[in-house]
Coordinates of C-alpha atoms in Angstrom, one line a residue:
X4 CA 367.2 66.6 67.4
X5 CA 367.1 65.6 70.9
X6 CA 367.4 67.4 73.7
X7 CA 370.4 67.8 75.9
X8 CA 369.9 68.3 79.7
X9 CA 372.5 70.1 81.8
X10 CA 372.9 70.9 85.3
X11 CA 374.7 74.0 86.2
X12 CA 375.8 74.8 89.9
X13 CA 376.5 78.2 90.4
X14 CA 376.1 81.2 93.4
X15 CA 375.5 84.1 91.6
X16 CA 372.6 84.4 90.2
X17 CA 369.5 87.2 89.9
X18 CA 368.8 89.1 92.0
X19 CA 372.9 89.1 92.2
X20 CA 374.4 92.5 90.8
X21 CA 377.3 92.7 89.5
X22 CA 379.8 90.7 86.9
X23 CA 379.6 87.5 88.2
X24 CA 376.0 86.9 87.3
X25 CA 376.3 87.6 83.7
X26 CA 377.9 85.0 82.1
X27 CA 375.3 82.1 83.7
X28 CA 372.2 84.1 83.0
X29 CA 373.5 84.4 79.5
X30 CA 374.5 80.9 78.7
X31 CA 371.2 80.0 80.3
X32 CA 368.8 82.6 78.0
X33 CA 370.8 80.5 75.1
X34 CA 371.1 77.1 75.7
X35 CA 367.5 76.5 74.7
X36 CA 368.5 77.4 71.1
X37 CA 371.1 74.7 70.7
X38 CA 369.6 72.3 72.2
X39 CA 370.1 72.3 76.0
X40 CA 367.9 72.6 78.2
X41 CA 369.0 74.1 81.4
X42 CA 368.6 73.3 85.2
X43 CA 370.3 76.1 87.7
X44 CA 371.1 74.9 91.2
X45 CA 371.5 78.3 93.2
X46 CA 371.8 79.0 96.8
X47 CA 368.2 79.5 98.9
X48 CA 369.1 82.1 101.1
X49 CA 372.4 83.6 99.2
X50 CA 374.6 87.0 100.7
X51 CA 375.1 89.1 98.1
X52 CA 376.9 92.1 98.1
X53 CA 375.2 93.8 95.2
X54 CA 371.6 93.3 94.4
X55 CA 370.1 94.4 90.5
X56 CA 366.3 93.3 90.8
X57 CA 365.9 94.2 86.5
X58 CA 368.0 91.2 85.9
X59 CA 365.4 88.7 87.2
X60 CA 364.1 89.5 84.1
X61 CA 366.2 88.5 81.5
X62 CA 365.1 84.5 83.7
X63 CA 362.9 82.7 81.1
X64 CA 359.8 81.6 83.4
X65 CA 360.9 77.8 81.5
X66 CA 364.2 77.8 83.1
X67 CA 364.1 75.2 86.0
X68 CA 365.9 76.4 89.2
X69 CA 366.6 74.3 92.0
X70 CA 367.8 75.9 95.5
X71 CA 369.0 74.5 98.3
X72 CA 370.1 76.3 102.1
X73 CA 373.4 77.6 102.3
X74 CA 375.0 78.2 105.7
X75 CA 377.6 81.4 105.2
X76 CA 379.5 82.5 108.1
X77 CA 379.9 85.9 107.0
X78 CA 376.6 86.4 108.5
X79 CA 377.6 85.2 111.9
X80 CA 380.3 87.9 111.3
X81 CA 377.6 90.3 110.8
X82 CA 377.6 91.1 114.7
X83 CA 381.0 92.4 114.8
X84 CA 380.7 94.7 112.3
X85 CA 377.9 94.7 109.0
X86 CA 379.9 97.1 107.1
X87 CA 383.1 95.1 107.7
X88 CA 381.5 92.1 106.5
X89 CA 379.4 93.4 103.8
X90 CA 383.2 94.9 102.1
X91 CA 384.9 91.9 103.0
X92 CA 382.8 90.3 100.4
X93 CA 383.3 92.9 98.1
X94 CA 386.9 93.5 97.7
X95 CA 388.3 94.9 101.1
X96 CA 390.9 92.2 100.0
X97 CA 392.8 93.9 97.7
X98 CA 392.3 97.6 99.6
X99 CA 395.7 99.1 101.0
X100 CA 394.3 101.0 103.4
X101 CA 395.8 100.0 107.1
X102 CA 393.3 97.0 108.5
X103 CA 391.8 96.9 111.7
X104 CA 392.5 94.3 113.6
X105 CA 389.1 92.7 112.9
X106 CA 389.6 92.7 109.1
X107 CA 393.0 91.5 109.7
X108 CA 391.7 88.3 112.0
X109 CA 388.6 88.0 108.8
X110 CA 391.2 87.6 106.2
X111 CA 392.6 85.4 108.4
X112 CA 389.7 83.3 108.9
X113 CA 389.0 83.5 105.3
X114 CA 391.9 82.3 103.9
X115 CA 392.9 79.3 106.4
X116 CA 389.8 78.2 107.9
X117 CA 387.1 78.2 105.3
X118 CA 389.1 76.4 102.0
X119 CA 388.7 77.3 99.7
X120 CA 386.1 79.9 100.6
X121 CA 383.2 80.5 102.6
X122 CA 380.8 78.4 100.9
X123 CA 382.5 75.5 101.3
X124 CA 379.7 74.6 103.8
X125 CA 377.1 74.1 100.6
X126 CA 379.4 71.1 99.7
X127 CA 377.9 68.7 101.5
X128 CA 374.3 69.4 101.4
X129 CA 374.5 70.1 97.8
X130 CA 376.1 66.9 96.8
X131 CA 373.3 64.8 99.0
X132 CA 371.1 67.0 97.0
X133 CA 371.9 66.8 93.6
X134 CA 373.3 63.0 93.6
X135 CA 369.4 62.1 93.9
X136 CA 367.9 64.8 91.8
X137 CA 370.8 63.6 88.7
X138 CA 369.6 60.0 88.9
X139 CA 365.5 60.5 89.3
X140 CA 366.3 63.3 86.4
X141 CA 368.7 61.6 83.9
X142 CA 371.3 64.2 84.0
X143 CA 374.6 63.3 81.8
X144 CA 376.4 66.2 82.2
X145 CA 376.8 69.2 85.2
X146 CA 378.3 72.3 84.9
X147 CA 380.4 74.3 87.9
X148 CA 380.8 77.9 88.0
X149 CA 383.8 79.5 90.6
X150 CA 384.8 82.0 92.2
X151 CA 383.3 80.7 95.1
X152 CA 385.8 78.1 94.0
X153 CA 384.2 75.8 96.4
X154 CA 381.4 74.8 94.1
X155 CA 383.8 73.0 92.0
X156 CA 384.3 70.5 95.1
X157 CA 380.1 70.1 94.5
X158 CA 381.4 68.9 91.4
X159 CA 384.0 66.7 92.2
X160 CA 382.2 64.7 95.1
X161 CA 379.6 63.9 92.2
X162 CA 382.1 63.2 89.6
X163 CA 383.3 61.0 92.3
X164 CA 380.0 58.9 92.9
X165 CA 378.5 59.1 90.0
X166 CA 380.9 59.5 87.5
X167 CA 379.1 61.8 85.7
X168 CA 380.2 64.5 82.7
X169 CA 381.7 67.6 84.3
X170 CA 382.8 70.5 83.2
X171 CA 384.4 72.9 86.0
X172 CA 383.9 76.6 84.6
X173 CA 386.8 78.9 85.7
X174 CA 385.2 82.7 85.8
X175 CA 388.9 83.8 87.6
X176 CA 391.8 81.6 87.9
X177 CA 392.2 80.1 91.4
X178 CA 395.2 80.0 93.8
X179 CA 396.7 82.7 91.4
X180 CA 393.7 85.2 91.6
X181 CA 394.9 88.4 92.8
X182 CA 393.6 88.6 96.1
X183 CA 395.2 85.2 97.0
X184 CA 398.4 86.6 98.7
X185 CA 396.6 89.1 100.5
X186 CA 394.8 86.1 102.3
X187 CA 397.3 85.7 105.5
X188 CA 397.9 82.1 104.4
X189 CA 400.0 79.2 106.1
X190 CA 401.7 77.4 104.6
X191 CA 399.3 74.3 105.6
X192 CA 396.6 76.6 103.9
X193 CA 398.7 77.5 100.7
X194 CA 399.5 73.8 99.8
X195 CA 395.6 72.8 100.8
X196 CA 394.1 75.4 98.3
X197 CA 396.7 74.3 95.2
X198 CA 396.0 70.4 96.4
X199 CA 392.0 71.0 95.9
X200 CA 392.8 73.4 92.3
X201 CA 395.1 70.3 90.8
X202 CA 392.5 67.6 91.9
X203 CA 389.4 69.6 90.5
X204 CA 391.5 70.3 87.4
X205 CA 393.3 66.5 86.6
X206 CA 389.1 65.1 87.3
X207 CA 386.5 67.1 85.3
X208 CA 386.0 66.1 82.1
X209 CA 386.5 69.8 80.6
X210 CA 388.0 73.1 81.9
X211 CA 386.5 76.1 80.7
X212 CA 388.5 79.6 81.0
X213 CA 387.8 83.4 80.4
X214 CA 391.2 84.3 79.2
X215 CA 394.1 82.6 76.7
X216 CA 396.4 83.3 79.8
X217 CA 394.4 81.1 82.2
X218 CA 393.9 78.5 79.8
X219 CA 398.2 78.6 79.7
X220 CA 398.4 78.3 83.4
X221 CA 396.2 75.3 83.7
X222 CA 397.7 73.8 81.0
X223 CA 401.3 73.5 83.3
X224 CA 398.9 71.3 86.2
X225 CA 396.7 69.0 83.8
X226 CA 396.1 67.4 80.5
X227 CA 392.6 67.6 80.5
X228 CA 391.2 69.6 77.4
X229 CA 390.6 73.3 78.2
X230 CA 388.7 75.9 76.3
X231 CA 389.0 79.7 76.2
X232 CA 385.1 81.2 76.1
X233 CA 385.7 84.5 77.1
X234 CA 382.7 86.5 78.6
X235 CA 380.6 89.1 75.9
X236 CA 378.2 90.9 75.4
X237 CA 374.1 91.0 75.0
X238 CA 371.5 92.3 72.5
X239 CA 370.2 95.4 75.1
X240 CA 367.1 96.3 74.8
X241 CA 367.3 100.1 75.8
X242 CA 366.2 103.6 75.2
X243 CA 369.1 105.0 72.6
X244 CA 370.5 108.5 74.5
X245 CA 372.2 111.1 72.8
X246 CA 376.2 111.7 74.0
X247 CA 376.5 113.8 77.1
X248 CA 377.6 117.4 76.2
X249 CA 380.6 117.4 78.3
X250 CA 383.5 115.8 77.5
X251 CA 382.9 112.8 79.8
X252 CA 385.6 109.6 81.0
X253 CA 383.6 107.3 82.6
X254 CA 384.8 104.4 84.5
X255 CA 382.0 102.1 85.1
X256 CA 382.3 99.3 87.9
X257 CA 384.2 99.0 91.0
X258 CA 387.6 101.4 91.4
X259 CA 389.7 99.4 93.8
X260 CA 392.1 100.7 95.4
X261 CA 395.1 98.6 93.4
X262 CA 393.4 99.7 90.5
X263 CA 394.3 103.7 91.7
X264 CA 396.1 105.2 88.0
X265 CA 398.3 107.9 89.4
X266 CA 399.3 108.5 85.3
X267 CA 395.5 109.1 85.0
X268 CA 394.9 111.5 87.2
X269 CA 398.3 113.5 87.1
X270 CA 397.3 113.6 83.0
X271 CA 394.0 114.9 83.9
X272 CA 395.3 117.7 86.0
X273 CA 398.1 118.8 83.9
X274 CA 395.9 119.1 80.8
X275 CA 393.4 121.4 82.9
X276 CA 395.9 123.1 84.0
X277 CA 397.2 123.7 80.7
X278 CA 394.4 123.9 78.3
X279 CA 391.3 126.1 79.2
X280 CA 388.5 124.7 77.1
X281 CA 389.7 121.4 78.0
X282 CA 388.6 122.8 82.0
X283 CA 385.7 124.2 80.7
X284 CA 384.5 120.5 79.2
X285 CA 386.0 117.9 80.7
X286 CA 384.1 115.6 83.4
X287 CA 384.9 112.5 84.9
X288 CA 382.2 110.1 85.8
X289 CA 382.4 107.4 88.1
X290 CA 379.9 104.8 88.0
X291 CA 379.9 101.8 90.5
X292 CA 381.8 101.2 94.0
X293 CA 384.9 103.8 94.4
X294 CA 387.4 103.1 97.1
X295 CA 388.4 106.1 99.5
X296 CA 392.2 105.5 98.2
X297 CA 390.9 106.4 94.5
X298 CA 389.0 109.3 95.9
X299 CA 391.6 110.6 98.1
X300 CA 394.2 110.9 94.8
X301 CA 391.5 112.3 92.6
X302 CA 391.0 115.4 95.3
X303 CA 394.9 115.3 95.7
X304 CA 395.0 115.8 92.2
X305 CA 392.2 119.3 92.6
X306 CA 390.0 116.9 90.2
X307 CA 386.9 117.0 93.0
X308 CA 385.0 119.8 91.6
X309 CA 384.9 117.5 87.8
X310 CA 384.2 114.3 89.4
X311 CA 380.2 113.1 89.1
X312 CA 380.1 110.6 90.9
X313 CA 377.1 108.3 90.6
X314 CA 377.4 105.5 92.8
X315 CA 376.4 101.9 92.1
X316 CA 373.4 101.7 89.6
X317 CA 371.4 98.8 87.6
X318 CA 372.9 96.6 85.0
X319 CA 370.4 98.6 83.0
X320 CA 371.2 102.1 84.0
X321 CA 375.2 101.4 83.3
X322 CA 374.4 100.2 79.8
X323 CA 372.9 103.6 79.3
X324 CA 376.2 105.4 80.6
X325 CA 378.1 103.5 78.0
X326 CA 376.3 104.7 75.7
X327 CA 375.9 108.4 76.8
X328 CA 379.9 109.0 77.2
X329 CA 382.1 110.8 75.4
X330 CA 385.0 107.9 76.4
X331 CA 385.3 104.8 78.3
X332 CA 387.8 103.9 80.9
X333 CA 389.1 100.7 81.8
X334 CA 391.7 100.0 84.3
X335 CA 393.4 96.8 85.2
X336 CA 395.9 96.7 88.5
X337 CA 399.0 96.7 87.5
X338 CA 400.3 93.1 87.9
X339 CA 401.6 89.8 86.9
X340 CA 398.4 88.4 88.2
X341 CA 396.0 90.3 86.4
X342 CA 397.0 90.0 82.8
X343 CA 394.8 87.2 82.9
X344 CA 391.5 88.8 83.6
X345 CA 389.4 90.3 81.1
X346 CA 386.9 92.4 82.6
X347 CA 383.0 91.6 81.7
X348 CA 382.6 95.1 80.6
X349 CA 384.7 95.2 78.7
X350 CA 382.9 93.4 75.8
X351 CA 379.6 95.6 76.5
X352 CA 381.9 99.1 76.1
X353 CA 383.1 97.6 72.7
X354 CA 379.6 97.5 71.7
X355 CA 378.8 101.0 73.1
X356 CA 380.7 102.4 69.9
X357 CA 382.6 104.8 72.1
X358 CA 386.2 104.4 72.3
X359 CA 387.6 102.9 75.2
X360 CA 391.0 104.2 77.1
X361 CA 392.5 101.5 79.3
X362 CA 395.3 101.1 81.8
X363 CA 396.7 97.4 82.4
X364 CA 399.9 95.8 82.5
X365 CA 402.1 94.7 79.6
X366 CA 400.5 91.5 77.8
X367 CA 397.1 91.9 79.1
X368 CA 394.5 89.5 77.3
X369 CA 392.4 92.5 77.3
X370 CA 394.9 94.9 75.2
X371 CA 395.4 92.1 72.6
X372 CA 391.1 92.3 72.8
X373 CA 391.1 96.0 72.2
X374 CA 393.6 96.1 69.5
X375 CA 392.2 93.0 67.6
X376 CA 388.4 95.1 67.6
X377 CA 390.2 98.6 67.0
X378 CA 387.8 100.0 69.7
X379 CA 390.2 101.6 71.7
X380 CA 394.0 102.5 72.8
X381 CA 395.9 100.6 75.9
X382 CA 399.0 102.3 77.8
X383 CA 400.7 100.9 80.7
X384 CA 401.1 102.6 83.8
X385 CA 404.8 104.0 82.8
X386 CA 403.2 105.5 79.5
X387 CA 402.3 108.9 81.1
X388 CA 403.2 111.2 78.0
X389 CA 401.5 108.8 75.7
X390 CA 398.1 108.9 77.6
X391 CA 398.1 112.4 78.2
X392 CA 399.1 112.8 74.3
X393 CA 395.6 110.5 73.5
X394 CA 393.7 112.4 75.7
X395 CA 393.8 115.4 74.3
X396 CA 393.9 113.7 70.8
X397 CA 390.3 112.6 72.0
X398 CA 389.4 115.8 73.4
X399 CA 390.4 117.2 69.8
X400 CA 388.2 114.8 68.1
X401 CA 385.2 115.5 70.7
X402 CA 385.5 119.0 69.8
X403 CA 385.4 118.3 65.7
X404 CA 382.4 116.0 66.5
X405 CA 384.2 113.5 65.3
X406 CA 385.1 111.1 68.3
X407 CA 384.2 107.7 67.9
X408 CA 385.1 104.4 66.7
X409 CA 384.8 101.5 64.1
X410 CA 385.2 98.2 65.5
X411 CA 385.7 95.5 64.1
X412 CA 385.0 91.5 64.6
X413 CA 383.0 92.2 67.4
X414 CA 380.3 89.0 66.6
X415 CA 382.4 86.6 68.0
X416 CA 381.8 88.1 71.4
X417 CA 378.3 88.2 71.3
X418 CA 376.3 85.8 74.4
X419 CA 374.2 83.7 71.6
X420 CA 378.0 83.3 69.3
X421 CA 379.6 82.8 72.9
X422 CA 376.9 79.9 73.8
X423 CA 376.8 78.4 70.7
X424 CA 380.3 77.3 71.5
X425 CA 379.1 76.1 74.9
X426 CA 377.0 73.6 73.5
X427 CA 379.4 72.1 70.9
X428 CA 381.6 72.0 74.3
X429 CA 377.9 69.7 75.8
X430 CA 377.6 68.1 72.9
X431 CA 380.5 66.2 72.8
X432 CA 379.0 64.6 75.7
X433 CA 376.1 63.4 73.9
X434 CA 375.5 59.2 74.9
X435 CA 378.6 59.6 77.1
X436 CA 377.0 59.3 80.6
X437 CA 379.4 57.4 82.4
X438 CA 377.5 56.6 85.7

């Protein structure tokens, strides 16, 4: 059987940390299975916020990569303030907290000026790029990753020229991302961001979504075909650890502030309260980036002296914390917005057979996820009495040695299951090149 070439555009990439990197590295590790090879185009001299050296890796040393300069102008921004600039990139967007009146003129900036983010300055470059690489190379088919949103617009200036196969990935939807209205935009800026989405969405040849709900929105501003590949998980290769001896919640990955569960911690703090031995056990771990407005309610709440909390750690180290705690918590903001996204780790706690305890809105993709696998329980945030009532059924269970879980169907979410569908998606391509 022949082999399928594919070009995939996309920012984050290892040495990247965090979620956005995952589901690229994966698909890549796989392709070569079904019959695609892989070529990554990837920023030269990228800003990432989070950096996890172990994932370079999980690269195969046959994977091609192509970079290119990128010209960012958060690092021009650097000289005002690093730490502003650094968080602006990492969700200062959705904090609460009262804004200086620098972040207030960067979110500004950000939202009206650079369209549809920052890295819309890779467009040009990339496209001169790539246009001659794809024909000296015999590419058929290129694949865009977004957020940044922008590299779809890589994409459509080559879709444009060449007429090329593309297929525009959608990690998080676009002008309905939660973050969005927080962005200070005109109304100039508003109609310019939803012009770009329907354009990018009515030209590529095939969406790709992370969530049923997405897929649902798009379908309302195009009739191209769109398929749901959620995110998943991987075969990890490391050390097996024995449960921690406290009863431990962990909440691994960033704690914005939207995210804050009042229900959570006013739970937490009735049952010590209330129950001894629960005191005596209980810990709460938090693993990853915590906002001050999630801290401040835990120590309003007298839960400081049971918090550990760890900081941000490797890819690696987290998948080890899965794995170590007593129970796993997931929390969604509470929004129209958000029933959409399904977080990344979520599919690596399933696999941690430890039973998860999330917090979302009504609807979520990721409760219909949870129920579907039985590895875990979903309230909402006006289910108070329920969530304390599950708590302490889990605390019950802990002190039985008898907590855990028995999931179910959880193949389907595996990276190698997850790519396979990928390339049936590329196949369909096969002979197709259109330029």
């Amino acid at each position: 059987m022949s082999t399928t070439k594919v070009l995939i555009i996309t920012y984050y990439w290892p040495p990247a940390g965090g979620p956005g990197v995952q589901r690229w590295l994966k698909f890549v590790k796989y392709l070569p299975d079904f019959d695609v090879e892989p070529i990554v185009y990837i920023p030269e001299n990228p800003s990432y916020p989070l950096l996890d050296e172990k994932l370079l890796s999980d690269v195969s040393d046959k994977t091609v990569i192509l970079k290119n300069k990128i010209f960012e102008p958060y690092a021009l921004a650097s000289f005002l303030s690093k730490n502003k600039t650094k968080k602006l990139g990492a969700g200062i967007i959705t904090q609460k907290k009262k804004q200086s009146f620098i972040e207030k003129a960067m979110l500004w900036i950000r939202g009206n000026v650079f369209i549809p983010d920052a890295r819309v300055f890779w467009v040009k470059p990339s496209v001169k790029y790539l246009k001659k690489y794809i024909q000296e190379n015999n590419i058929e088919t290129i694949i865009t990753s977004g957020p940044p949103h922008s590299l779809h617009l890589i994409g459509l200036d080559l879709k444009k020229q060449l007429n090329i196969n593309w297929i525009a990935d959608f990690r998080d939807p676009w002008t309905t991302i939660g973050y969005h209205k927080e962005l200070k935009l005109s109304k100039w800026a508003r109609a310019k961001h939803k012009a770009l989405e329907k354009e990018v969405l009515t030209t590529c040849d095939t969406i790709l979504v992370t969530s049923p709900t997405t897929k649902v929105e798009f379908e309302c501003l195009t009739n191209q075909p769109i398929e749901v590949i959620t995110n998943g998980y991987d075969v990890e290769k490391i050390e097996k650890k024995s449960l921690d001896e406290a009863f431990t919640l962990a909440h691994i990955g960033s704690f914005l502030s939207e995210r804050n569960p009042q229900i959570l911690w006013e739970s937490l703090s009735e049952l010590i309260n209330e129950n001894e031995e629960f005191a005596n056990y209980f810990e709460l771990k938090l693993i990853g980036a915590v906002s001050k407005e999630v801290i401040q309610s835990i120590s309003d709440y007298k839960l400081d002296s049971f918090v550990q909390n760890l900081g941000y750690v490797s890819h690696e180290e987290a998948i080890m914390h899965q794995r170590s705690s007593q129970v796993l918590l997931l929390i969604e903001i509470d929004s129209e917005a958000t029933k959409c996204i399904i977080p990344g780790k979520l599919f690596e706690y399933m696999v941690s057979e430890r039973p998860i305890l999330a917090i979302g809105p009504k609807n979520s993709d990721f409760e219909n996820i949870i129920n579907q696998t039985n590895t875990g329980v979903f309230y909402q945030y006006n289910e108070k009495y329920e969530l304390k009532s599950q708590i302490l059924s889990y605390f019950n269970q802990y002190l039985d040695k008898n907590l855990k879980v028995n999931a179910v169907g959880l193949q389907q979410y595996s990276r190698k299951s997850l790519t396979e569908k990928l390339a049936k998606t590329i196949s369909k391509f096969n002979g197709k090149t259109k330029g």
